[in-house]
Amino acid sequence: MEYIVIFLPLLGAFFSGFFGKLIGNKFSQILTSAFVSISAIFSILIFYNVLTNNYESNLIVAKWINSGTLNVNWSIKIDALSSVMLVVVTFVSSLVHIYSIGYMSHDPHKPRFMSYLSLFTFSMLTLVTSDNFLQLFFGWEGVGLCSYFLIGFWFKRETANAAAIKAFLVNRVGDFGLALGIFLIFYMCGTINYDEVFEQISTFSQSELNFVGINLNPINLICLLLFIGAMGKSAQLFLHTWLPDAMEGPTPVSALIHAATMVTAGVFLVVRCSPIYEYSPLALAIVTIVGMTTALFAATIALVQNDIKKIIAYSTCSQLGYMFFAAGVGAYNVAMFHLFTHAFFKALLFLGAGSVIHSFKDEQDINLMGGVNRKLPYTYVLMLIGTLALTGFPLLSGFYSKDAIIEFAYLKGTNLGYIAASVGIFTALLTSIYSWRLIFKTFHGKYNNPNVSINEMHESPAVMIIPLMILALGSILIGFIFKDLFIGPDSFNKFWKSSIFLINPLSTEHPPLWFLLTTPIIVTLSIPFTFYIFVKKTKIPSLIAEANKPLYNFFKNKWYFDELYDFIFVQQSKKIGLFFWKKIDGSIIDKFGPDGISLLIKKISNKAVKFQSGFIYQYAFIMLLGFSVFLTILIIN
């Protein structure tokens, strides 16, 4: 069963990629969708087996590397943590595949697109089922490569190519940190297999590593390097700049990569390595700070964006920040719970946005929408459910997982925990405001699109709506159904067991009632407030923006990170490259190398051709001269 889950998507990618023209567009779509759907069904069965029978296994697919102390297998590790990720990845991917049949109906390259989706799914499954850091790195690079293919799928667009390259390069920075972390793990432990590393790691808690004359704790360094990798893949602050640009890819790509799979890989890495992070309070504090800062930072930017997909993208960035600061305060199970619920409602919002864009004939500016709630009733209701779940409205999935993160940060009882909880509450308010702004400006108020008549508005086909309905059902029920299993007081004994490691058990106390009620109350009150300023009194937002012009521009320009990076890295790299090209390559290497040699040969040949004059007396003179030289040499010798 495990082999089917992992390799069916690869098989689908192979057939659709290499034989797409032979088997046809429709069959390619059906084949890849069917294979990933079968994987999803078997993933759910594996998850159920883990849940009911405490099933764990480590299937060896093949011996991979056996050199000295480095023994690495290609394996399929099944435990509670990987079973959750299997369900998330395959379930969302299957719905995205099915949705893509409708969304990409007018695209001429459907087999290639479906092949990329399936290959991406296989890479992600390889990552989450690894039992060693090398296989994890293989899957890590695989999803990075596939994201490059998918973001730049419409490669004739310059913006899509630039976004794909940007995503690839920014992720290389994080991947370099991850690779260094894996090298250091092997250097310290002599192995990169999870179980063997986790058994040894406690012995290094008091040791020191001398690096360029500085004594460092190796566990701290390992954790920080691994976290750099996680920051790149999960678009945390400083390595986040690729995420909004990645919206240049087709909308199903956004749902697959940026809601449920690739961007959650960083969270999975930190949780999987909890046996290492638990011995590094410094690293956990940094994870908490980066996570809560990212949550707030991304929410402030989402407040003023007008592109429907970029608003949801920054929302993803913000929610990933929540997951990281949950892991940072030691609530790894709560981070995984939010990852689990977030996959459903964020995929729902992205695919719902795709349905809106599809109806508006590729328009993405929410200022050019409005008043279509009756024209797109299914999309409207389904996106409404996704928004309620995202904002943490009581009794929906996001309420159980996001509020739990804030509560456990508060229960940590440290100053950093209290700050994280406060930031989490304020970010929840911002999340509610920008989420409802999106809904109200998209579906309510006056119709504002000059290019598409409102009479042309039509609901998306069933092949796009049915996946949304399934995700909406999950967005409503998943949190309530699984809250006790994932974050209940006995969740570690009943479900997580050894897949998550804790030195100090999580607090079982309850926060004060006022604290529990704060987030739901502000989230609920923000709905009529947002409706009032964005539907009833539409001039208020522009007045607020005008009164706070510097702050508005700061948020609108995404805290000027792109401009800062362009000045520090891009422009300086161009100057260095220009110097080496003009001064070193052109003026030295080319001048005295190939260009110099060719010029010398040309000059010699130009002189030599003058001997070929065509006059017999000149040829006779040269022969006589040569004969004289020859005789002279003979006489001398």
Coordinates of N, CA and C in Angstrom, one line a residue, residues 5 11 29 32 43 84 146 170 177 187 192 246 259 323 341 401 414 419 428 461 464 503 509 545 570 584:
V5 N 1.1 4.5 -2.8 CA 0.9 5.9 -2.4 C 2.1 6.7 -3.0
L11 N 4.4 7.6 -11.6 CA 3.9 6.9 -12.8 C 3.1 7.8 -13.7
Q29 N -5.2 14.0 -18.3 CA -5.8 14.6 -17.1 C -6.5 13.5 -16.3
T32 N -3.6 11.1 -14.6 CA -2.9 11.6 -13.5 C -3.8 11.9 -12.3
S43 N -3.6 6.7 1.3 CA -3.0 7.5 2.4 C -4.0 7.6 3.6
V84 N 0.1 11.9 8.7 CA -0.6 13.2 8.6 C -0.2 13.9 7.3
C146 N 10.3 21.4 -9.2 CA 9.0 21.3 -9.7 C 8.3 22.7 -9.6
V170 N 16.0 32.2 -4.4 CA 15.8 32.5 -3.0 C 15.8 31.2 -2.2
G177 N 21.7 26.5 3.5 CA 21.8 26.4 4.9 C 21.4 24.9 5.4
Y187 N 29.1 15.2 10.3 CA 30.4 15.4 10.9 C 30.3 15.0 12.4
I192 N 23.4 10.0 9.0 CA 22.3 11.0 8.7 C 21.0 10.3 8.8
A246 N 5.3 34.2 -6.9 CA 5.0 32.9 -7.4 C 3.5 32.8 -7.9
A259 N -0.4 26.3 -0.4 CA -1.4 26.1 0.6 C -1.1 24.9 1.5
M323 N 2.5 28.8 12.6 CA 2.9 27.4 12.8 C 4.3 27.4 13.4
T341 N -5.3 21.7 9.3 CA -6.5 22.4 9.1 C -6.3 23.5 8.0
S401 N -7.5 25.4 15.7 CA -6.1 25.3 15.5 C -5.3 26.6 15.8
T414 N 6.5 32.3 29.6 CA 7.7 33.1 29.5 C 7.4 34.5 28.8
I419 N 4.6 37.6 24.6 CA 4.7 38.5 23.4 C 4.2 37.8 22.1
A428 N -4.4 38.1 14.3 CA -5.7 37.5 14.0 C -6.7 38.6 13.6
P461 N -17.6 25.5 -13.9 CA -18.1 24.1 -14.1 C -18.0 23.2 -12.9
M464 N -14.8 22.1 -11.3 CA -14.1 23.0 -10.4 C -14.8 23.2 -9.1
I503 N 11.0 17.4 25.8 CA 11.7 17.2 27.1 C 10.8 17.6 28.2
E509 N -2.9 23.2 31.7 CA -3.8 24.2 32.3 C -4.6 24.9 31.2
A545 N -5.8 55.8 4.4 CA -4.5 55.7 3.7 C -3.8 57.0 3.4
V570 N 21.3 42.5 -5.9 CA 21.2 42.4 -7.3 C 22.1 43.4 -8.0
I584 N 38.2 41.8 -16.5 CA 39.0 40.5 -16.4 C 38.8 39.7 -17.7

